[in-house]
Amino acid sequence: MNERRCGIMINEIPFGNFPILLGQAGMDFILIDCEHGGFDYREVYTMTSASKAFGKTETIIRLSSNRRRDIIKFLDMGADSLLLPMTNGADDIKEVVRYAKYSPLGERGISTMRAHTLYDPPVLTEYMRTANEHTKVYAQIETVSGVEHIEEILATEGVAGFFLGPNDLSDSYHCLTDPAAPEILSAIEKTAEAARKFNKLSGIITANETYLKQAKRCGVKMFCKGSELSVLKSGAKKIVKELLED
């Protein structure tokens, strides 16, 4: 059985049933971009709650920062996982773990008559334990510092794994113009090795085929390729080509 998991980024379109539609297409997760995306809380809520009810698609929220305000709201909306962009070291990701996990692992506030329990709160102490097990915290590795500190990041209690971001990482390594930069190929290998060492999940966010192939060779498990916008545009172009070309 293939251990790889695939998903796409949701960049701009707040369609509440994306988790169901894409899950039915075979995707394992969606990554809702609240770093660059302009979603409001209600739009995120419609997607996370649909995902929670559907029960088959992991919903990962890419945060704008490691502040408590967004972390607690997104999790109470039913988000499964959180991704912290620009994770440079363990101290950055520890703050996400702190607010994402209930005690004794963290300091997540308790409010259970909400979407994350499907409005049917179980025994509180039991729920806090199972929620801590279920909720995943990922680091996005997209700087030279993040690559250099990957082991201490993954060694942090409560961190489930990482996603490599080749775009910003290429900028950090000053190799943006090279679509097959040795620095990025090496970073993929190094971070994947660290994930195996600490028995954590490894992932990558890219449409670059060279980097995707390297990630597969290195045993990376989670692949986020493209977005709802790129899928829509490529599908539209395919229709145009089919109908207008003889």
PDB file of C-alpha atoms in Angstrom:
ATOM      1  CA  MET A   1       0.000   0.000   0.000  1.00  0.00           C
ATOM      2  CA  ASN A   2       1.320   3.463  -0.931  1.00  0.00           C
ATOM      3  CA  GLU A   3       2.102   5.461   2.213  1.00  0.00           C
ATOM      4  CA  ARG A   4       2.152   8.754   0.345  1.00  0.00           C
ATOM      5  CA  ARG A   5      -0.640  11.249   0.963  1.00  0.00           C
ATOM      6  CA  CYS A   6      -1.667  13.989  -1.448  1.00  0.00           C
ATOM      7  CA  GLY A   7      -3.519  17.269  -1.212  1.00  0.00           C
ATOM      8  CA  ILE A   8      -3.759  20.785  -2.579  1.00  0.00           C
ATOM      9  CA  MET A   9      -3.726  24.322  -1.250  1.00  0.00           C
ATOM     10  CA  ILE A  10      -6.941  26.311  -0.980  1.00  0.00           C
ATOM     11  CA  ASN A  11      -5.825  29.838  -1.811  1.00  0.00           C
ATOM     12  CA  GLU A  12      -8.814  32.098  -2.432  1.00  0.00           C
ATOM     13  CA  ILE A  13     -12.124  30.313  -3.074  1.00  0.00           C
ATOM     14  CA  PRO A  14     -14.126  29.784   0.157  1.00  0.00           C
ATOM     15  CA  PHE A  15     -16.235  26.842  -1.014  1.00  0.00           C
ATOM     16  CA  GLY A  16     -17.470  25.109   2.119  1.00  0.00           C
ATOM     17  CA  ASN A  17     -17.609  21.615   0.660  1.00  0.00           C
ATOM     18  CA  PHE A  18     -14.078  21.526  -0.756  1.00  0.00           C
ATOM     19  CA  PRO A  19     -13.076  18.879   1.825  1.00  0.00           C
ATOM     20  CA  ILE A  20     -15.888  16.624   0.604  1.00  0.00           C
ATOM     21  CA  LEU A  21     -15.383  17.273  -3.124  1.00  0.00           C
ATOM     22  CA  LEU A  22     -11.624  16.791  -2.999  1.00  0.00           C
ATOM     23  CA  GLY A  23     -11.895  13.883  -0.589  1.00  0.00           C
ATOM     24  CA  GLN A  24     -14.216  12.129  -3.028  1.00  0.00           C
ATOM     25  CA  ALA A  25     -11.559  12.724  -5.700  1.00  0.00           C
ATOM     26  CA  GLY A  26      -9.081  10.791  -3.580  1.00  0.00           C
ATOM     27  CA  MET A  27      -7.178  13.590  -1.885  1.00  0.00           C
ATOM     28  CA  ASP A  28      -6.111  13.023   1.688  1.00  0.00           C
ATOM     29  CA  PHE A  29      -5.886  16.616   2.876  1.00  0.00           C
ATOM     30  CA  ILE A  30      -6.496  20.235   2.021  1.00  0.00           C
ATOM     31  CA  LEU A  31      -4.247  23.056   3.152  1.00  0.00           C
ATOM     32  CA  ILE A  32      -6.199  26.266   3.759  1.00  0.00           C
ATOM     33  CA  ASP A  33      -3.916  29.250   3.291  1.00  0.00           C
ATOM     34  CA  CYS A  34      -4.517  31.799   6.043  1.00  0.00           C
ATOM     35  CA  GLU A  35      -1.033  33.245   5.599  1.00  0.00           C
ATOM     36  CA  HIS A  36      -1.417  34.747   2.108  1.00  0.00           C
ATOM     37  CA  GLY A  37      -5.127  34.046   1.624  1.00  0.00           C
ATOM     38  CA  GLY A  38      -7.820  36.565   2.515  1.00  0.00           C
ATOM     39  CA  PHE A  39     -10.274  34.197   4.200  1.00  0.00           C
ATOM     40  CA  ASP A  40     -12.317  35.434   7.132  1.00  0.00           C
ATOM     41  CA  TYR A  41     -13.139  33.242  10.112  1.00  0.00           C
ATOM     42  CA  ARG A  42     -16.612  32.325   8.844  1.00  0.00           C
ATOM     43  CA  GLU A  43     -15.215  31.138   5.499  1.00  0.00           C
ATOM     44  CA  VAL A  44     -12.620  28.966   7.221  1.00  0.00           C
ATOM     45  CA  TYR A  45     -15.304  27.637   9.552  1.00  0.00           C
ATOM     46  CA  THR A  46     -17.496  26.411   6.697  1.00  0.00           C
ATOM     47  CA  MET A  47     -14.625  24.352   5.296  1.00  0.00           C
ATOM     48  CA  THR A  48     -13.310  22.973   8.592  1.00  0.00           C
ATOM     49  CA  SER A  49     -16.719  22.011   9.920  1.00  0.00           C
ATOM     50  CA  ALA A  50     -17.610  20.271   6.644  1.00  0.00           C
ATOM     51  CA  SER A  51     -14.333  18.371   6.850  1.00  0.00           C
ATOM     52  CA  LYS A  52     -15.026  17.358  10.438  1.00  0.00           C
ATOM     53  CA  ALA A  53     -18.475  16.078   9.528  1.00  0.00           C
ATOM     54  CA  PHE A  54     -17.168  14.276   6.418  1.00  0.00           C
ATOM     55  CA  GLY A  55     -14.440  12.647   8.466  1.00  0.00           C
ATOM     56  CA  LYS A  56     -12.139  11.599   5.626  1.00  0.00           C
ATOM     57  CA  THR A  57     -10.103  14.672   4.682  1.00  0.00           C
ATOM     58  CA  GLU A  58      -7.487  16.208   6.959  1.00  0.00           C
ATOM     59  CA  THR A  59      -7.838  19.973   7.102  1.00  0.00           C
ATOM     60  CA  ILE A  60      -4.561  21.794   7.666  1.00  0.00           C
ATOM     61  CA  ILE A  61      -4.591  25.536   8.345  1.00  0.00           C
ATOM     62  CA  ARG A  62      -1.524  27.502   7.325  1.00  0.00           C
ATOM     63  CA  LEU A  63      -1.301  30.142  10.030  1.00  0.00           C
ATOM     64  CA  SER A  64      -0.233  33.748   9.668  1.00  0.00           C
ATOM     65  CA  SER A  65       1.750  33.573  12.919  1.00  0.00           C
ATOM     66  CA  ASN A  66       2.105  31.565  16.138  1.00  0.00           C
ATOM     67  CA  ARG A  67      -0.296  33.792  18.100  1.00  0.00           C
ATOM     68  CA  ARG A  68      -2.874  32.210  20.401  1.00  0.00           C
ATOM     69  CA  ARG A  69      -5.810  34.097  18.844  1.00  0.00           C
ATOM     70  CA  ASP A  70      -5.920  32.248  15.535  1.00  0.00           C
ATOM     71  CA  ILE A  71      -4.692  28.899  16.822  1.00  0.00           C
ATOM     72  CA  ILE A  72      -7.499  28.423  19.324  1.00  0.00           C
ATOM     73  CA  LYS A  73     -10.192  29.679  16.941  1.00  0.00           C
ATOM     74  CA  PHE A  74      -9.195  27.421  14.040  1.00  0.00           C
ATOM     75  CA  LEU A  75      -9.020  24.340  16.237  1.00  0.00           C
ATOM     76  CA  ASP A  76     -12.392  25.057  17.835  1.00  0.00           C
ATOM     77  CA  MET A  77     -13.803  25.396  14.299  1.00  0.00           C
ATOM     78  CA  GLY A  78     -12.788  21.785  13.692  1.00  0.00           C
ATOM     79  CA  ALA A  79      -9.409  22.094  11.972  1.00  0.00           C
ATOM     80  CA  ASP A  80      -7.356  18.924  12.272  1.00  0.00           C
ATOM     81  CA  SER A  81      -3.897  20.413  11.935  1.00  0.00           C
ATOM     82  CA  LEU A  82      -1.878  23.620  11.898  1.00  0.00           C
ATOM     83  CA  LEU A  83       1.115  24.635   9.783  1.00  0.00           C
ATOM     84  CA  LEU A  84       3.471  27.404  10.895  1.00  0.00           C
ATOM     85  CA  PRO A  85       5.212  29.174   7.981  1.00  0.00           C
ATOM     86  CA  MET A  86       8.786  30.418   8.268  1.00  0.00           C
ATOM     87  CA  THR A  87       9.659  28.092  11.135  1.00  0.00           C
ATOM     88  CA  ASN A  88      13.282  28.968  11.822  1.00  0.00           C
ATOM     89  CA  GLY A  89      13.811  27.049  15.046  1.00  0.00           C
ATOM     90  CA  ALA A  90      12.233  25.146  17.904  1.00  0.00           C
ATOM     91  CA  ASP A  91      11.146  28.275  19.784  1.00  0.00           C
ATOM     92  CA  ASP A  92       8.868  29.294  16.897  1.00  0.00           C
ATOM     93  CA  ILE A  93       6.961  26.016  16.787  1.00  0.00           C
ATOM     94  CA  LYS A  94       6.819  25.560  20.567  1.00  0.00           C
ATOM     95  CA  GLU A  95       4.374  28.464  20.750  1.00  0.00           C
ATOM     96  CA  VAL A  96       1.995  26.695  18.349  1.00  0.00           C
ATOM     97  CA  VAL A  97       2.191  23.486  20.374  1.00  0.00           C
ATOM     98  CA  ARG A  98       1.587  25.482  23.540  1.00  0.00           C
ATOM     99  CA  TYR A  99      -1.755  26.839  22.323  1.00  0.00           C
ATOM    100  CA  ALA A 100      -2.807  23.846  20.192  1.00  0.00           C
ATOM    101  CA  LYS A 101      -2.520  21.145  22.843  1.00  0.00           C
ATOM    102  CA  TYR A 102      -4.564  20.745  26.004  1.00  0.00           C
ATOM    103  CA  SER A 103      -2.820  20.254  29.325  1.00  0.00           C
ATOM    104  CA  PRO A 104      -0.572  18.644  30.337  1.00  0.00           C
ATOM    105  CA  LEU A 105       1.117  19.141  26.926  1.00  0.00           C
ATOM    106  CA  GLY A 106      -0.011  22.711  26.388  1.00  0.00           C
ATOM    107  CA  GLU A 107      -2.378  25.495  27.371  1.00  0.00           C
ATOM    108  CA  ARG A 108      -5.246  25.204  24.880  1.00  0.00           C
ATOM    109  CA  GLY A 109      -8.395  26.808  26.234  1.00  0.00           C
ATOM    110  CA  ILE A 110     -11.325  24.477  26.884  1.00  0.00           C
ATOM    111  CA  SER A 111     -14.627  25.087  25.076  1.00  0.00           C
ATOM    112  CA  THR A 112     -16.220  21.882  23.842  1.00  0.00           C
ATOM    113  CA  MET A 113     -19.775  22.681  22.688  1.00  0.00           C
ATOM    114  CA  ARG A 114     -18.332  23.569  19.304  1.00  0.00           C
ATOM    115  CA  ALA A 115     -17.669  22.149  15.848  1.00  0.00           C
ATOM    116  CA  HIS A 116     -14.503  20.329  16.903  1.00  0.00           C
ATOM    117  CA  THR A 117     -16.628  17.924  18.997  1.00  0.00           C
ATOM    118  CA  LEU A 118     -19.494  17.937  16.457  1.00  0.00           C
ATOM    119  CA  TYR A 119     -21.511  19.567  19.259  1.00  0.00           C
ATOM    120  CA  ASP A 120     -21.503  16.395  21.312  1.00  0.00           C
ATOM    121  CA  PRO A 121     -18.774  16.789  23.943  1.00  0.00           C
ATOM    122  CA  PRO A 122     -17.522  13.518  25.434  1.00  0.00           C
ATOM    123  CA  VAL A 123     -16.047  13.099  28.900  1.00  0.00           C
ATOM    124  CA  LEU A 124     -13.710  16.066  29.180  1.00  0.00           C
ATOM    125  CA  THR A 125     -10.518  14.376  30.386  1.00  0.00           C
ATOM    126  CA  GLU A 126     -10.899  11.646  27.766  1.00  0.00           C
ATOM    127  CA  TYR A 127     -11.525  14.193  25.019  1.00  0.00           C
ATOM    128  CA  MET A 128      -8.515  16.307  25.947  1.00  0.00           C
ATOM    129  CA  ARG A 129      -6.284  13.240  25.677  1.00  0.00           C
ATOM    130  CA  THR A 130      -7.682  12.098  22.316  1.00  0.00           C
ATOM    131  CA  ALA A 131      -7.671  15.651  20.922  1.00  0.00           C
ATOM    132  CA  ASN A 132      -3.990  15.998  21.802  1.00  0.00           C
ATOM    133  CA  GLU A 133      -3.302  12.779  19.929  1.00  0.00           C
ATOM    134  CA  HIS A 134      -5.370  13.811  16.914  1.00  0.00           C
ATOM    135  CA  THR A 135      -4.330  17.456  16.506  1.00  0.00           C
ATOM    136  CA  LYS A 136      -1.169  17.782  14.432  1.00  0.00           C
ATOM    137  CA  VAL A 137       1.290  20.667  14.419  1.00  0.00           C
ATOM    138  CA  TYR A 138       3.525  20.996  11.359  1.00  0.00           C
ATOM    139  CA  ALA A 139       6.500  23.284  10.780  1.00  0.00           C
ATOM    140  CA  GLN A 140       6.942  24.826   7.339  1.00  0.00           C
ATOM    141  CA  ILE A 141      10.629  24.766   6.486  1.00  0.00           C
ATOM    142  CA  GLU A 142      11.371  27.552   4.020  1.00  0.00           C
ATOM    143  CA  THR A 143      14.531  29.269   5.262  1.00  0.00           C
ATOM    144  CA  VAL A 144      18.173  28.290   5.566  1.00  0.00           C
ATOM    145  CA  SER A 145      17.773  28.541   9.346  1.00  0.00           C
ATOM    146  CA  GLY A 146      14.841  26.127   9.271  1.00  0.00           C
ATOM    147  CA  VAL A 147      16.882  23.542   7.379  1.00  0.00           C
ATOM    148  CA  GLU A 148      19.841  23.986   9.723  1.00  0.00           C
ATOM    149  CA  HIS A 149      17.621  23.543  12.796  1.00  0.00           C
ATOM    150  CA  ILE A 150      15.377  20.775  11.415  1.00  0.00           C
ATOM    151  CA  GLU A 151      16.397  18.235  14.042  1.00  0.00           C
ATOM    152  CA  GLU A 152      15.616  20.465  17.008  1.00  0.00           C
ATOM    153  CA  ILE A 153      12.325  21.451  15.373  1.00  0.00           C
ATOM    154  CA  LEU A 154      11.270  17.836  14.874  1.00  0.00           C
ATOM    155  CA  ALA A 155      12.505  16.855  18.333  1.00  0.00           C
ATOM    156  CA  THR A 156      10.019  19.290  19.871  1.00  0.00           C
ATOM    157  CA  GLU A 157       7.265  17.457  21.751  1.00  0.00           C
ATOM    158  CA  GLY A 158       3.932  17.865  20.005  1.00  0.00           C
ATOM    159  CA  VAL A 159       5.357  18.511  16.530  1.00  0.00           C
ATOM    160  CA  ALA A 160       4.026  15.937  14.059  1.00  0.00           C
ATOM    161  CA  GLY A 161       6.292  16.788  11.154  1.00  0.00           C
ATOM    162  CA  PHE A 162       7.099  19.396   8.526  1.00  0.00           C
ATOM    163  CA  PHE A 163       6.342  20.645   5.029  1.00  0.00           C
ATOM    164  CA  LEU A 164       9.211  21.978   2.942  1.00  0.00           C
ATOM    165  CA  GLY A 165       8.462  25.173   0.980  1.00  0.00           C
ATOM    166  CA  PRO A 166      10.889  25.347  -1.968  1.00  0.00           C
ATOM    167  CA  ASN A 167       9.780  28.788  -3.201  1.00  0.00           C
ATOM    168  CA  ASP A 168      10.818  30.827  -0.184  1.00  0.00           C
ATOM    169  CA  LEU A 169      13.629  28.403   0.545  1.00  0.00           C
ATOM    170  CA  SER A 170      15.055  29.122  -2.914  1.00  0.00           C
ATOM    171  CA  ASP A 171      14.933  32.815  -2.086  1.00  0.00           C
ATOM    172  CA  SER A 172      16.686  32.159   1.217  1.00  0.00           C
ATOM    173  CA  TYR A 173      19.414  30.206  -0.589  1.00  0.00           C
ATOM    174  CA  HIS A 174      19.577  32.837  -3.396  1.00  0.00           C
ATOM    175  CA  CYS A 175      18.811  30.275  -6.089  1.00  0.00           C
ATOM    176  CA  LEU A 176      15.360  31.391  -7.273  1.00  0.00           C
ATOM    177  CA  THR A 177      16.316  31.274 -10.950  1.00  0.00           C
ATOM    178  CA  ASP A 178      17.417  27.630 -10.801  1.00  0.00           C
ATOM    179  CA  PRO A 179      14.459  25.187 -10.990  1.00  0.00           C
ATOM    180  CA  ALA A 180      16.744  22.301 -10.006  1.00  0.00           C
ATOM    181  CA  ALA A 181      18.952  23.987  -7.429  1.00  0.00           C
ATOM    182  CA  PRO A 182      21.408  21.650  -5.651  1.00  0.00           C
ATOM    183  CA  GLU A 183      20.711  23.514  -2.414  1.00  0.00           C
ATOM    184  CA  ILE A 184      17.020  22.612  -2.544  1.00  0.00           C
ATOM    185  CA  LEU A 185      17.684  19.015  -3.574  1.00  0.00           C
ATOM    186  CA  SER A 186      20.060  18.718  -0.613  1.00  0.00           C
ATOM    187  CA  ALA A 187      17.537  20.337   1.760  1.00  0.00           C
ATOM    188  CA  ILE A 188      14.857  17.849   0.705  1.00  0.00           C
ATOM    189  CA  GLU A 189      17.210  14.964   1.480  1.00  0.00           C
ATOM    190  CA  LYS A 190      18.412  16.407   4.791  1.00  0.00           C
ATOM    191  CA  THR A 191      14.936  17.184   6.137  1.00  0.00           C
ATOM    192  CA  ALA A 192      13.529  13.818   5.015  1.00  0.00           C
ATOM    193  CA  GLU A 193      16.368  12.055   6.831  1.00  0.00           C
ATOM    194  CA  ALA A 194      15.607  14.028   9.984  1.00  0.00           C
ATOM    195  CA  ALA A 195      11.947  13.038   9.767  1.00  0.00           C
ATOM    196  CA  ARG A 196      12.891   9.372   9.621  1.00  0.00           C
ATOM    197  CA  LYS A 197      15.284   9.790  12.543  1.00  0.00           C
ATOM    198  CA  PHE A 198      12.570  11.252  14.762  1.00  0.00           C
ATOM    199  CA  ASN A 199       9.725   9.170  13.293  1.00  0.00           C
ATOM    200  CA  LYS A 200       7.898  12.298  12.156  1.00  0.00           C
ATOM    201  CA  LEU A 201       5.930  13.105   9.006  1.00  0.00           C
ATOM    202  CA  SER A 202       7.674  14.732   6.054  1.00  0.00           C
ATOM    203  CA  GLY A 203       5.971  16.846   3.415  1.00  0.00           C
ATOM    204  CA  ILE A 204       6.536  19.264   0.553  1.00  0.00           C
ATOM    205  CA  ILE A 205       4.496  22.064  -1.031  1.00  0.00           C
ATOM    206  CA  THR A 206       5.462  22.527  -4.681  1.00  0.00           C
ATOM    207  CA  ALA A 207       4.493  22.015  -8.308  1.00  0.00           C
ATOM    208  CA  ASN A 208       8.148  21.724  -9.350  1.00  0.00           C
ATOM    209  CA  GLU A 209       8.503  18.257 -10.876  1.00  0.00           C
ATOM    210  CA  THR A 210      12.248  18.037 -10.146  1.00  0.00           C
ATOM    211  CA  TYR A 211      11.677  18.668  -6.465  1.00  0.00           C
ATOM    212  CA  LEU A 212       8.676  16.341  -6.360  1.00  0.00           C
ATOM    213  CA  LYS A 213      10.775  13.524  -7.842  1.00  0.00           C
ATOM    214  CA  GLN A 214      13.552  14.176  -5.332  1.00  0.00           C
ATOM    215  CA  ALA A 215      11.016  14.134  -2.493  1.00  0.00           C
ATOM    216  CA  LYS A 216       9.694  10.768  -3.675  1.00  0.00           C
ATOM    217  CA  ARG A 217      13.242   9.363  -3.879  1.00  0.00           C
ATOM    218  CA  CYS A 218      13.910  10.581  -0.334  1.00  0.00           C
ATOM    219  CA  GLY A 219      10.774   8.977   1.088  1.00  0.00           C
ATOM    220  CA  VAL A 220       8.732  12.121   1.727  1.00  0.00           C
ATOM    221  CA  LYS A 221       5.185  11.157   2.704  1.00  0.00           C
ATOM    222  CA  MET A 222       2.925  14.186   2.142  1.00  0.00           C
ATOM    223  CA  PHE A 223       2.648  16.024  -1.177  1.00  0.00           C
ATOM    224  CA  CYS A 224       0.793  19.312  -1.660  1.00  0.00           C
ATOM    225  CA  LYS A 225       0.779  20.198  -5.357  1.00  0.00           C
ATOM    226  CA  GLY A 226      -0.952  23.254  -6.753  1.00  0.00           C
ATOM    227  CA  SER A 227      -4.138  24.919  -5.565  1.00  0.00           C
ATOM    228  CA  GLU A 228      -7.823  25.116  -6.331  1.00  0.00           C
ATOM    229  CA  LEU A 229      -6.919  28.028  -8.624  1.00  0.00           C
ATOM    230  CA  SER A 230      -4.322  26.101 -10.619  1.00  0.00           C
ATOM    231  CA  VAL A 231      -6.663  23.117 -10.928  1.00  0.00           C
ATOM    232  CA  LEU A 232      -9.472  25.368 -12.144  1.00  0.00           C
ATOM    233  CA  LYS A 233      -7.254  27.189 -14.629  1.00  0.00           C
ATOM    234  CA  SER A 234      -5.639  24.033 -16.035  1.00  0.00           C
ATOM    235  CA  GLY A 235      -9.054  22.380 -16.344  1.00  0.00           C
ATOM    236  CA  ALA A 236     -10.460  25.400 -18.169  1.00  0.00           C
ATOM    237  CA  LYS A 237      -7.483  25.482 -20.555  1.00  0.00           C
ATOM    238  CA  LYS A 238      -7.993  21.785 -21.272  1.00  0.00           C
ATOM    239  CA  ILE A 239     -11.645  22.381 -22.184  1.00  0.00           C
ATOM    240  CA  VAL A 240     -10.713  25.281 -24.462  1.00  0.00           C
ATOM    241  CA  LYS A 241      -8.094  23.171 -26.206  1.00  0.00           C
ATOM    242  CA  GLU A 242     -10.460  20.229 -26.665  1.00  0.00           C
ATOM    243  CA  LEU A 243     -13.264  22.350 -28.082  1.00  0.00           C
ATOM    244  CA  LEU A 244     -11.348  24.807 -30.272  1.00  0.00           C
ATOM    245  CA  GLU A 245      -8.589  22.638 -31.710  1.00  0.00           C
ATOM    246  CA  ASP A 246      -9.366  20.250 -34.580  1.00  0.00           C
TER     247      ASP A 246
END
